[in-house]
C-alpha cells in the first residue's frame, strides 16, 4: 500500500510538467503501444476462437459429432445399428443419412452437387437457415405437382439461376442396366426452399431431400449410407462411441468430427498458438517503452529524488513511487486496449467492408475462409491471461529504473547545488 506522500509524488510523476514535454510524449507513446498490443491480442484471439467455434457449430449442425458409415457405402440392417447407437450412454441423438455426389442441371447449366437424404425431423431443423421457401414443403406432398421437392444452397441457386418453384434435374450416372446398356437416371425435383448455412462449400454444393426420395434416386432400396450421431460432450466423442465401434467391427467404421476435419482444426490450432506467441512480442516492446520513459523520468528527477532522500524518504518509498508510476502507465494502456479491442470487434463487419471498399480487395473471401461472415467469440480466461501478461511485463519494466532511483546518493547529487 502507498502512503499519502508516496501516492502524491506518483501522481505528479504520471503527469510531467510543462518543461518535460519530451518525457510526457514518451510516456504517451508507452500507453499507446500497450493499448495497441493488448487490442491486437484481444482482436486476433477472439476472431480465431470465433472462427473455430463457428466452423465447428456449423459443421456439427449438418454432420453431427460422428458418422457411422458401412463398408461399401450401404448399411442394410441400419435400424438395429441405429437402435444400438441411440442406446449408448452419452449419445443424445442419432439419425439415418444418405450423402452422394451427383450432378444437377437447370437452364442449360450443370453443377456438381452433394445430394443429402435426411429424415423429416432433420429437414425441419434446417428451417431456421431458410432464405426463401419452406422446408416443410419437402416432406408434405404437393397437390399440384407430382414431383418431389428439394432444398438447395443459396450459392448453388445463384450459380444455376434456380428459384423457388423451379424444377431442377438431378442426374445419377449409375442408372438401371438395360439390354442396351446402363441408362443414366435423371429425375426432376421442384425447388421447395433455398437455405444458407453460412459455410461456402455447403451453400454451393448441398441439395437436401427426404431420405425416401434419396433411396429412390440412388436405387438403394431400404438401405442407407450412414448414421449421424450427436453426443453430449463433443471432446469425448471417441470415448463415448468406443463400445459401438467394437460391436460394429468389420461391418462399419465410426469417424468423429476431429478425424473428418482433422487437418482444418489442427491448422487452426497451430495458427492460433503461433499468432498469440508472435503478438506477445508487442507487449514486450510496450514494456521496453515503459522502461525507457521511466529511465528518462528518473534522470530528469534526480535532483528531486536527492531532496526527498535528505528529507527522510526511504529507498523503499522511492521504489514504490516509480513502480507505481510505471505500472499505472501499463494499466491505463491495458484498459484502453481492452476498450479498443471491444470496439473493433463490435464494428468488425463495417471495418472489413470499409477496408475492402478502400483497397478494392476482397478481405474476407468466403471461398477461402469457409464462413460467409467474420466471426468473433471472446474467451474470458484468455482476456484475463492477456491482461496479466501486459500488467506483469509493465511491472517488470519498472524494476530497474525504480531501483536506480532508490539507490541515488543525495550527497553526490547535491554536492554542487
GROMACS .gro file of N, CA and C in nm, residues 39 43 339-349 351:
model
   42
   39UNK      N    1  -0.495  -0.461  -2.759
   39UNK     CA    2  -0.608  -0.464  -2.852
   39UNK      C    3  -0.586  -0.567  -2.962
   43UNK      N    4  -0.828  -0.885  -3.028
   43UNK     CA    5  -0.898  -0.896  -3.156
   43UNK      C    6  -0.862  -1.026  -3.226
  339UNK      N    7  -1.073  -0.170  -2.428
  339UNK     CA    8  -1.183  -0.091  -2.483
  339UNK      C    9  -1.173  -0.084  -2.635
  340UNK      N   10  -1.051  -0.059  -2.686
  340UNK     CA   11  -1.032  -0.052  -2.831
  340UNK      C   12  -1.063  -0.186  -2.896
  341UNK      N   13  -1.017  -0.294  -2.835
  341UNK     CA   14  -1.045  -0.427  -2.889
  341UNK      C   15  -1.194  -0.455  -2.895
  342UNK      N   16  -1.268  -0.417  -2.789
  342UNK     CA   17  -1.412  -0.439  -2.786
  342UNK      C   18  -1.482  -0.360  -2.896
  343UNK      N   19  -1.438  -0.235  -2.918
  343UNK     CA   20  -1.500  -0.151  -3.021
  343UNK      C   21  -1.474  -0.209  -3.160
  344UNK      N   22  -1.349  -0.251  -3.186
  344UNK     CA   23  -1.316  -0.307  -3.317
  344UNK      C   24  -1.394  -0.435  -3.342
  345UNK      N   25  -1.405  -0.521  -3.241
  345UNK     CA   26  -1.480  -0.646  -3.258
  345UNK      C   27  -1.628  -0.618  -3.282
  346UNK      N   28  -1.682  -0.518  -3.216
  346UNK     CA   29  -1.824  -0.487  -3.232
  346UNK      C   30  -1.854  -0.436  -3.374
  347UNK      N   31  -1.760  -0.356  -3.428
  347UNK     CA   32  -1.780  -0.300  -3.562
  347UNK      C   33  -1.694  -0.371  -3.667
  348UNK      N   34  -1.664  -0.499  -3.644
  348UNK     CA   35  -1.572  -0.569  -3.733
  348UNK      C   36  -1.624  -0.581  -3.876
  349UNK      N   37  -1.753  -0.605  -3.893
  349UNK     CA   38  -1.807  -0.619  -4.028
  349UNK      C   39  -1.800  -0.489  -4.106
  351UNK      N   40  -1.592  -0.250  -4.059
  351UNK     CA   41  -1.450  -0.223  -4.080
  351UNK      C   42  -1.397  -0.305  -4.197
   0.00000   0.00000   0.00000
